[in-house]
Amino acid sequence: MFTTRPTLQGTFGMVSSTHWLASQSAMAVLEDGGNAFDAAVAAGFVLHVVEPHLNGPAGEVPILLAPAGGQVRVLCGQGPAPAGASAGRYRALGLGLVPGTGPLAAAVPGAFDAWMLLLRDYGTKSLREVLRYAIGYAQDGHPPVERVGETVETVRALFEEEWTSSAEVYLPGGRAPAPGELFRNPALAATWRRVITEAEAAGGENRVRQIDAARAVWREGFIAEAIVRQAARPTMDTSGARHTGTLTAADLAGWSATYEEPATYDWNGWTLCKAGGWSQGPAFLQQLALLPPELPAYGSAAYVHLLIEGCKLAMADREAWYGDAAEVPVDALLSASYNAERRALVEDKASLELRPGSPGGRTPVLSAHARAVAAGEPGFDAVDTVAAAGAGEPTVASNGSTRADTCHLDVVDRWGNMVAATPSGGWLQSNPVVPELGFPLGTRLQMAWLDEGLPNTLTPGRRPRTTLTPSLALRDGVGVMAFGTPGGDQQDQWQLHFFLAVALAGPSASRGGFDLQGAIDAPNWHTDSFPGSFYPRGMRPGSVTVESRMDAGVVEELRRRGHDVTVGGPWSQGRLCAVARDPETGVLSAAANPRGMHGYAVGR
């Protein structure tokens, strides 16, 4: 089939990310003798600089890694709620939802420590070697993508009137960042230079001790001190009031990123690996478990309908069962018997209901807000149709509220090491820039509920359920593909469609042929027929948003089946990245999404 770009192939190394400068920085690390994990860390810090509207150092990152000859691991860079952040405390402030911006929504920052653990335990390079690319782009400047300036213009009044530290960075001289002009963040560059200086002074010539010293600087040094000061500043947020946050020095000092076993599911000779039930990752696996043994023809209306309806069931289960405040019954949710029962609910007509199941006989419980939006009660915001048609970029209101803001990167090296990471949070529109540091706090707590007794209830020391969900695919126990996408609630929809395109429609699908670019370029779609994860957490029952490149007959048939179809732009759904390795030949592959115009794969 015709593709927008070739699927890259080679034997040395491959990188795919949502920004070309991150991809090329990672490739430079590989060329300098680094491995996939060194390269991923360098790219992650570059993404903080060049996509600040999509991620930042005080955000979060789940990482899936497959060391050559080793076991797949999940590195959790999702920080928990601070000790002072409880549902009762927030309700006492008169809040029904966690604000979408401001320090009340800030979890313990997780991204920095996760990147440092990856570098320490699996990398080979020093802190100075991997940070030099990000420091260079922050200090010397880079030409920003259009969306950075557009995002800043949307929140200009907020920055100028309330978040003045953000205006100093993103509106220098009153001008927003513009394509073709160099944009600099010298405060961020100075932060990383100081971290390196202090880490090298404390760690001497020992690489591991330097990295642990940098982690200590973040948790207990000048960075922690600045973060705590910022959290204590009254800040205007999406509630329309000024609030202080709950982050303390003890919260920062007491947390570190952790390794976990992945959630897995075997399907047609593949093993798919995701983060656990504190993420939405198992919903990808459950959508596979819901598929019948015989599928309709790839791309047909019956095929698209089946995937939409399966997604609704999996996401309803996500709403009832996923989180970190209670045990998530992942095994029961993925069991054959449970999904056979759930599969029987799929009819020829589109469902307009939110239908969580009862794995193991348990009774599902939904938040009051989720029940209200599912019932269409007056006064509860629905997902905006225009926003839903977007390509995984943030939709930003004048008060800073956002949805679907994320980056992604994948790397595979010549030794067979493979990594997938989805950095997000700490966006320029999430919180005011910490003046001393050059970056803002995150807002991931907005994804937790303020009802008591739910798996995703805002609970001190527990992680808010996240939409961030990188993927690894294995064959015969060996890592063969790493992939992922930005897009909030849409991530595990777009990724499923991509994976099935590879598994079912590639030129060598019977043996896992990696037609990566064709699978990324294929017309995509998503549904918002479940409560959203981002403030104001709306829902559009029965909705489907498709690209205009989808066959008109398929669209007509979906509407006949009762789907509320919105036809978006021809290249509006998904920002997928992927790398792959054929274990039989050693050939590496990579592809990147043309949507958004700045995701690129590189390699040789």
XYZ file of C-alpha atoms in Angstrom:
604
model
C 0.000 0.000 0.000
C 1.021 3.650 -0.446
C 2.567 5.125 2.692
C 3.488 8.683 3.615
C 7.058 7.590 4.389
C 9.029 4.385 4.106
C 9.355 1.966 6.980
C 13.011 2.458 7.924
C 15.158 -0.663 8.116
C 18.718 -1.352 9.207
C 20.823 -3.273 11.713
C 22.509 -0.627 13.905
C 19.714 1.146 15.763
C 16.269 2.653 15.340
C 14.436 5.474 17.130
C 10.920 6.820 16.762
C 9.502 9.716 18.744
C 6.955 12.515 18.554
C 9.624 15.127 17.753
C 12.493 14.943 15.283
C 14.994 16.597 17.628
C 14.358 13.962 20.298
C 14.696 11.189 17.718
C 17.943 12.558 16.364
C 19.357 13.154 19.854
C 18.656 9.534 20.739
C 20.319 8.425 17.520
C 23.368 10.534 18.348
C 23.681 8.640 21.628
C 23.512 5.315 19.778
C 26.158 6.516 17.338
C 28.327 7.463 20.319
C 28.245 3.884 21.605
C 25.296 4.163 23.937
C 22.545 1.595 24.185
C 18.778 1.944 23.775
C 18.327 2.962 27.411
C 20.925 5.733 27.250
C 19.287 6.960 24.049
C 15.795 6.930 25.556
C 16.901 9.027 28.524
C 18.527 11.628 26.272
C 15.406 11.781 24.089
C 13.138 12.049 27.131
C 14.903 15.165 28.383
C 14.912 16.708 24.905
C 11.136 16.189 24.728
C 10.800 18.275 27.905
C 12.433 21.142 26.014
C 10.905 20.877 22.535
C 7.375 19.728 23.457
C 6.761 21.680 26.690
C 3.037 21.833 25.940
C 2.981 18.025 26.050
C 5.343 17.082 28.895
C 7.852 18.363 31.438
C 10.388 17.235 34.057
C 7.820 17.378 36.880
C 5.384 15.190 34.959
C 5.358 11.425 34.790
C 6.520 8.575 32.543
C 5.728 4.859 32.461
C 8.529 2.957 30.733
C 8.478 -0.596 29.373
C 11.909 -2.094 28.824
C 13.029 -5.349 27.277
C 16.763 -5.911 27.826
C 18.354 -8.260 25.290
C 18.115 -11.746 26.783
C 16.253 -10.448 29.847
C 12.731 -10.095 31.158
C 10.331 -7.282 30.334
C 9.929 -4.834 33.193
C 7.728 -1.832 33.867
C 9.475 1.207 35.319
C 6.791 3.257 37.030
C 7.484 6.970 36.880
C 3.987 7.867 38.098
C 4.184 9.607 41.462
C 1.435 9.187 44.079
C -0.858 11.673 45.762
C 0.911 13.629 48.523
C 0.223 12.704 52.140
C -2.069 15.699 52.477
C -4.111 15.015 49.336
C -7.294 13.175 50.317
C -10.756 13.129 48.807
C -12.221 14.471 52.046
C -9.832 17.400 52.158
C -10.646 18.399 48.590
C -14.391 18.048 49.126
C -14.061 20.290 52.195
C -12.799 22.983 49.806
C -16.119 22.752 47.975
C -14.719 20.793 45.042
C -16.571 18.048 43.192
C -13.626 17.269 40.896
C -9.899 17.755 41.284
C -9.080 20.940 39.341
C -7.551 20.424 35.916
C -4.764 22.919 36.640
C -2.936 24.307 39.643
C -1.029 22.843 42.601
C -3.993 20.938 44.056
C -3.744 18.667 41.010
C -0.009 18.026 41.440
C 1.081 14.489 42.295
C 4.606 13.756 43.486
C 6.659 14.340 40.299
C 7.755 11.017 38.822
C 9.481 11.508 35.476
C 12.947 12.623 36.601
C 13.528 9.765 39.013
C 12.282 7.170 36.508
C 14.681 8.426 33.817
C 17.517 8.386 36.358
C 16.775 4.796 37.427
C 16.689 3.682 33.792
C 20.039 5.352 33.156
C 21.615 3.971 36.333
C 20.430 0.385 36.056
C 20.386 -0.219 32.297
C 22.390 2.560 30.664
C 26.100 3.038 30.161
C 26.453 6.804 29.765
C 27.027 9.483 32.377
C 24.476 12.068 33.456
C 26.435 14.791 31.667
C 26.520 12.805 28.416
C 22.762 12.248 28.225
C 21.685 15.722 29.400
C 23.887 17.700 27.032
C 21.335 17.600 24.188
C 18.497 18.992 26.318
C 20.798 21.596 27.837
C 21.910 22.692 24.385
C 18.377 23.144 23.042
C 17.258 24.955 26.203
C 20.266 27.265 26.366
C 21.022 27.907 22.682
C 17.450 27.580 21.459
C 15.431 25.536 18.999
C 12.747 26.487 16.453
C 9.455 25.505 18.154
C 6.591 23.694 16.471
C 3.528 25.821 15.782
C 1.463 24.200 18.507
C 3.724 25.560 21.277
C 2.981 29.148 20.352
C -0.697 28.396 19.736
C -0.988 26.871 23.203
C 0.719 29.864 24.806
C -1.574 32.291 22.964
C -4.601 30.411 24.275
C -3.511 30.992 27.872
C -1.886 34.394 27.324
C -4.301 36.251 29.638
C -3.829 33.675 32.392
C -0.041 33.948 32.105
C -0.014 37.752 32.025
C -2.532 38.253 34.831
C -1.972 35.271 37.141
C 0.911 32.956 36.162
C 3.521 35.640 35.614
C 6.475 33.263 36.035
C 5.144 31.378 33.002
C 4.877 34.612 31.042
C 8.573 35.287 31.728
C 9.525 32.005 30.021
C 6.874 31.658 27.316
C 6.047 35.316 26.541
C 9.459 37.011 26.561
C 8.950 40.606 25.486
C 5.246 39.784 25.113
C 5.880 37.413 22.193
C 4.858 33.761 22.143
C 7.295 31.191 20.679
C 7.100 31.260 16.881
C 8.248 28.767 14.222
C 11.458 29.772 12.536
C 12.646 31.742 15.548
C 14.850 30.321 18.293
C 13.069 29.727 21.555
C 15.191 29.408 24.698
C 14.604 28.340 28.282
C 17.850 29.343 30.030
C 16.410 28.693 33.499
C 15.863 25.033 32.606
C 19.359 24.752 31.147
C 20.784 26.258 34.344
C 18.816 23.752 36.421
C 20.338 20.777 34.623
C 23.831 22.259 34.704
C 23.552 22.736 38.472
C 22.255 19.175 38.902
C 25.264 17.856 36.978
C 27.703 19.981 38.977
C 26.311 18.879 42.320
C 26.020 15.238 41.220
C 29.593 15.086 39.996
C 30.853 16.755 43.178
C 29.012 14.213 45.337
C 29.599 11.153 43.166
C 33.172 11.656 42.082
C 34.158 9.624 39.021
C 31.603 6.884 39.695
C 28.713 6.983 37.199
C 26.214 5.248 39.491
C 27.013 7.452 42.473
C 26.629 10.537 40.283
C 23.169 9.444 39.176
C 22.068 8.663 42.732
C 23.381 12.059 43.791
C 21.264 13.692 41.073
C 18.227 11.828 42.379
C 18.977 13.168 45.847
C 19.227 16.716 44.479
C 15.746 16.308 42.985
C 14.218 14.795 46.115
C 15.937 16.775 48.849
C 18.121 19.493 47.314
C 17.510 22.799 45.592
C 14.933 21.354 43.199
C 12.797 19.934 46.011
C 12.988 23.209 47.897
C 11.807 25.191 44.872
C 8.977 22.755 44.142
C 7.691 22.946 47.722
C 7.773 26.764 47.627
C 5.797 26.754 44.380
C 3.186 24.321 45.703
C 2.555 26.657 48.642
C 1.819 29.674 46.420
C -1.922 30.440 45.985
C -2.607 29.717 42.320
C -5.638 30.299 40.114
C -6.935 26.983 38.736
C -9.859 25.654 36.697
C -12.199 25.928 39.695
C -12.001 29.716 39.293
C -10.369 30.111 42.716
C -6.823 30.314 44.018
C -5.590 27.279 45.904
C -2.347 26.125 47.442
C -1.149 22.581 46.876
C -0.355 19.703 49.207
C 3.176 18.726 48.107
C 5.699 18.795 50.970
C 9.391 18.125 51.389
C 8.529 14.798 53.019
C 6.468 13.743 49.982
C 9.382 14.408 47.645
C 12.000 12.813 49.881
C 9.943 9.695 50.529
C 9.197 8.530 46.989
C 11.203 6.915 44.223
C 10.333 5.238 40.938
C 9.833 1.461 41.072
C 10.123 -1.606 38.871
C 7.112 -3.879 38.387
C 6.097 -6.939 36.452
C 4.039 -6.152 33.343
C 0.460 -7.141 32.757
C 0.478 -9.527 29.791
C -1.905 -11.236 27.397
C -1.173 -13.893 24.770
C -2.949 -13.481 21.448
C -2.342 -15.401 18.212
C 1.322 -16.088 18.923
C 2.029 -12.628 20.337
C 2.519 -11.650 23.971
C 1.493 -8.066 24.648
C 2.982 -6.292 27.679
C 1.510 -3.255 29.437
C 1.713 -1.454 32.764
C -0.673 -2.696 35.454
C -4.086 -1.591 36.650
C -2.860 1.765 37.967
C -2.684 2.656 34.264
C -5.244 2.045 31.538
C -2.853 -0.474 29.954
C -4.885 -3.616 30.740
C -7.758 -2.117 28.720
C -5.639 -2.720 25.604
C -5.194 -6.345 26.660
C -8.878 -6.757 27.439
C -9.857 -5.451 24.022
C -7.782 -8.299 22.582
C -9.394 -10.764 24.994
C -12.837 -9.622 23.837
C -12.129 -10.422 20.179
C -13.862 -13.532 18.824
C -11.792 -16.365 17.296
C -12.841 -15.320 13.795
C -12.689 -11.626 12.946
C -14.552 -9.768 10.203
C -12.492 -8.584 7.254
C -9.883 -6.044 8.284
C -11.162 -2.478 7.836
C -14.763 -3.483 7.132
C -17.701 -1.855 8.905
C -18.262 -5.046 10.878
C -14.598 -5.005 11.954
C -14.672 -1.349 13.049
C -18.010 -1.858 14.842
C -16.630 -4.863 16.717
C -13.595 -2.930 17.921
C -15.677 0.083 18.962
C -18.059 -2.035 21.006
C -15.223 -3.996 22.595
C -13.540 -0.725 23.534
C -16.704 0.473 25.273
C -16.810 -2.662 27.423
C -13.121 -2.516 28.304
C -13.289 1.189 29.162
C -16.396 0.667 31.296
C -14.366 -1.890 33.231
C -11.515 0.600 33.444
C -13.912 3.069 35.028
C -15.136 0.598 37.634
C -12.023 -1.424 38.415
C -8.772 0.382 37.592
C -6.779 2.487 40.039
C -4.257 2.247 42.849
C -6.506 2.724 45.888
C -7.767 -0.879 45.755
C -6.689 -4.199 44.295
C -7.336 -4.398 40.549
C -8.578 -7.874 39.469
C -6.494 -7.920 36.278
C -6.406 -11.722 35.987
C -10.182 -11.949 36.254
C -10.669 -9.075 33.811
C -8.523 -10.881 31.237
C -9.878 -14.377 31.839
C -11.461 -16.300 28.968
C -14.699 -16.978 30.830
C -15.240 -13.358 31.813
C -14.588 -12.028 28.319
C -16.839 -14.654 26.770
C -19.638 -13.242 28.939
C -18.739 -9.689 28.005
C -18.413 -10.532 24.298
C -22.006 -11.769 24.303
C -23.141 -8.211 25.050
C -21.929 -6.980 21.658
C -24.826 -6.613 19.240
C -25.165 -5.311 15.699
C -26.388 -1.972 17.087
C -24.166 0.544 18.857
C -24.504 0.552 22.622
C -25.192 3.891 24.310
C -24.675 2.557 27.829
C -21.773 2.454 30.263
C -21.706 -1.249 31.194
C -18.994 -2.357 33.632
C -18.894 -6.060 34.377
C -18.550 -8.221 37.486
C -15.223 -10.095 37.288
C -15.175 -12.951 39.769
C -18.663 -12.003 40.930
C -17.575 -8.635 42.283
C -20.036 -5.736 42.149
C -18.842 -2.762 40.086
C -18.991 0.699 41.638
C -18.844 3.922 39.632
C -18.265 7.481 40.789
C -21.297 9.742 41.035
C -19.865 11.928 38.274
C -19.403 8.962 35.954
C -22.964 7.829 36.580
C -24.223 11.338 35.894
C -22.371 11.829 32.607
C -23.358 8.329 31.479
C -26.998 9.156 32.193
C -26.720 12.467 30.370
C -27.870 14.449 33.406
C -28.128 18.221 32.836
C -25.195 20.271 34.071
C -22.519 17.698 33.314
C -20.187 18.634 30.461
C -19.928 16.380 27.450
C -16.739 15.889 25.487
C -16.378 18.650 22.932
C -16.881 17.365 19.395
C -14.131 19.485 17.893
C -11.692 18.472 20.607
C -12.581 14.840 20.096
C -11.600 15.139 16.456
C -8.080 16.246 17.351
C -4.851 14.374 16.786
C -3.804 13.811 20.358
C -2.681 17.408 20.789
C -3.944 19.359 23.782
C -7.213 21.194 23.647
C -6.619 24.206 25.876
C -9.260 26.475 27.385
C -8.465 30.018 28.467
C -8.247 28.844 32.086
C -5.585 26.313 31.138
C -7.724 23.162 31.232
C -6.380 20.554 28.862
C -6.908 17.070 27.534
C -4.756 14.526 25.710
C -1.297 16.039 26.149
C 1.528 13.539 25.799
C 4.680 12.463 23.962
C 6.066 9.049 23.081
C 9.389 7.478 22.157
C 10.661 4.017 21.207
C 14.224 2.786 20.756
C 15.814 -0.516 19.705
C 19.579 -0.981 19.449
C 21.898 -3.372 17.622
C 22.112 -5.642 20.671
C 18.347 -6.123 20.798
C 17.591 -3.884 23.783
C 14.170 -2.298 23.385
C 12.312 0.437 25.252
C 8.953 2.199 24.980
C 8.122 5.287 27.047
C 5.212 7.732 27.187
C 6.275 10.949 28.938
C 3.528 13.391 29.864
C 2.337 15.911 32.443
C 4.070 18.985 33.771
C 2.784 20.850 30.725
C 3.391 24.566 30.326
C -0.393 25.044 30.711
C -0.723 22.849 33.828
C 0.818 25.046 36.521
C 2.920 28.209 36.755
C 6.589 27.766 35.912
C 8.687 27.325 39.040
C 10.756 30.515 38.682
C 14.012 29.028 39.946
C 13.759 25.903 37.750
C 12.181 26.780 34.389
C 9.428 24.143 34.449
C 5.952 23.747 36.029
C 4.422 21.117 38.288
C 2.069 18.464 36.906
C -1.669 17.885 37.272
C -2.081 14.104 37.218
C -4.289 14.075 40.353
C -7.127 15.405 38.180
C -7.598 11.796 37.062
C -8.605 10.612 40.562
C -12.160 10.805 41.887
C -13.310 12.521 45.085
C -15.871 9.806 45.909
C -14.803 7.455 48.683
C -14.327 3.725 48.205
C -13.359 3.605 44.516
C -10.213 2.025 43.059
C -9.366 5.494 41.738
C -10.342 7.556 44.792
C -7.865 10.335 45.584
C -5.863 8.665 48.352
C -2.624 9.782 50.035
C 0.335 7.715 48.873
C -1.595 6.097 46.018
C -1.145 6.721 42.313
C -3.913 8.373 40.294
C -4.970 6.149 37.431
C -3.121 7.302 34.350
C -3.893 7.139 30.646
C -0.191 6.768 29.820
C 0.322 3.369 28.292
C 3.391 2.356 26.249
C 3.422 -1.123 24.712
C 5.849 -3.964 24.066
C 5.092 -6.995 21.931
C 6.931 -10.310 22.202
C 7.079 -13.428 20.052
C 8.413 -16.614 21.647
C 9.363 -14.558 24.696
C 11.582 -12.166 22.726
C 10.867 -8.450 22.306
C 9.962 -7.722 18.698
C 8.063 -4.414 18.758
C 7.789 -1.294 20.933
C 5.050 1.217 20.221
C 2.777 3.873 21.655
C 1.036 7.185 21.090
C -0.104 10.367 22.785
C -3.838 10.850 23.080
C -5.166 10.433 26.631
C -8.137 8.055 26.637
C -7.539 7.388 22.959
C -4.103 5.832 23.428
C -5.204 2.223 23.857
C -7.702 2.591 21.032
C -5.248 3.884 18.453
C -2.582 1.428 19.614
C -4.960 -1.514 19.281
C -5.872 -0.509 15.738
C -2.176 -0.152 14.882
C -1.240 -3.490 16.402
C -4.021 -5.347 14.618
C -3.011 -3.714 11.343
C 0.485 -5.133 11.853
C -0.729 -8.530 13.036
C -3.555 -8.996 10.520
C -2.734 -6.896 7.484
C 1.049 -6.703 7.185
C 2.796 -8.303 4.208
C 4.141 -11.069 6.450
C 1.377 -11.066 9.044
C 1.504 -14.833 9.481
C 4.986 -14.498 10.985
C 4.659 -11.011 12.390
C 5.703 -8.942 9.408
C 6.534 -5.396 10.498
C 4.752 -3.177 8.002
C 4.999 -0.417 10.566
C 4.452 2.673 8.441
C 1.467 1.197 6.660
C -0.139 0.315 9.997
C 0.494 3.832 11.331
C -0.845 5.472 8.168
C -4.033 3.375 8.024
C -7.235 5.380 8.661
C -7.892 5.522 12.405
C -10.804 6.246 14.717
C -11.841 6.451 18.372
C -14.881 6.606 20.641
C -15.606 8.885 23.600
C -18.446 6.671 24.809
C -17.176 6.518 28.416
C -16.240 9.139 31.044
C -13.082 10.991 30.115
C -10.017 10.986 32.337
C -9.352 14.733 32.108
C -11.231 17.629 33.640
C -14.205 18.192 33.144
C -14.511 14.430 32.526
C -17.326 14.376 29.991
C -18.721 11.601 27.773
C -20.425 11.255 24.375
C -22.518 8.048 24.415
C -22.390 6.239 21.083
C -19.832 8.612 19.593
C -17.231 7.630 17.023
C -14.753 10.034 15.442
C -13.218 8.816 12.180
C -10.755 10.188 9.690
C -12.268 11.368 6.424
C -10.041 8.835 4.633
C -12.197 6.031 6.038
C -14.283 4.411 3.319
C -17.599 6.242 2.909
C -19.473 2.948 2.834
C -17.998 1.993 6.200
C -19.079 5.346 7.662
C -22.603 4.905 6.282
C -22.856 1.408 7.733
C -21.611 2.574 11.145
C -24.329 5.218 11.191
C -26.922 2.629 10.187
C -25.814 0.598 13.211
C -26.543 3.568 15.471
C -23.091 5.102 15.926
C -22.954 8.890 16.247
C -20.169 9.404 13.700
C -18.108 12.586 13.476
C -15.895 12.774 10.400
C -12.658 14.535 11.295
C -9.736 15.599 9.171
C -7.999 13.074 6.912
C -4.974 12.862 9.237
C -6.488 13.600 12.645
C -6.422 10.363 14.633
C -3.304 9.159 16.427
C 0.395 10.068 16.706
C 1.864 6.589 16.800
C 5.526 5.688 17.015
C 6.985 2.203 16.627
C 10.244 0.293 16.359
C 10.707 -3.428 15.743
C 13.303 -6.169 15.522
C 13.031 -9.422 13.611
C 14.780 -11.967 15.842
C 15.367 -14.321 12.915
C 17.249 -11.857 10.727
C 18.308 -9.136 13.160
C 16.739 -6.508 10.886
C 15.520 -3.448 12.771
C 12.571 -1.324 11.647
C 11.039 2.003 12.618
C 8.183 4.254 11.586
C 6.556 7.433 12.850
C 3.262 9.166 12.521
C 2.830 11.867 9.831
C -0.085 13.405 11.750
C 0.996 16.529 13.586
C 3.959 16.871 11.217
C 6.766 16.554 13.747
C 7.014 12.875 14.690
C 9.967 11.192 12.996
C 11.813 7.906 12.935
C 15.568 7.721 12.330
C 17.978 4.828 12.134
C 20.428 2.856 10.078
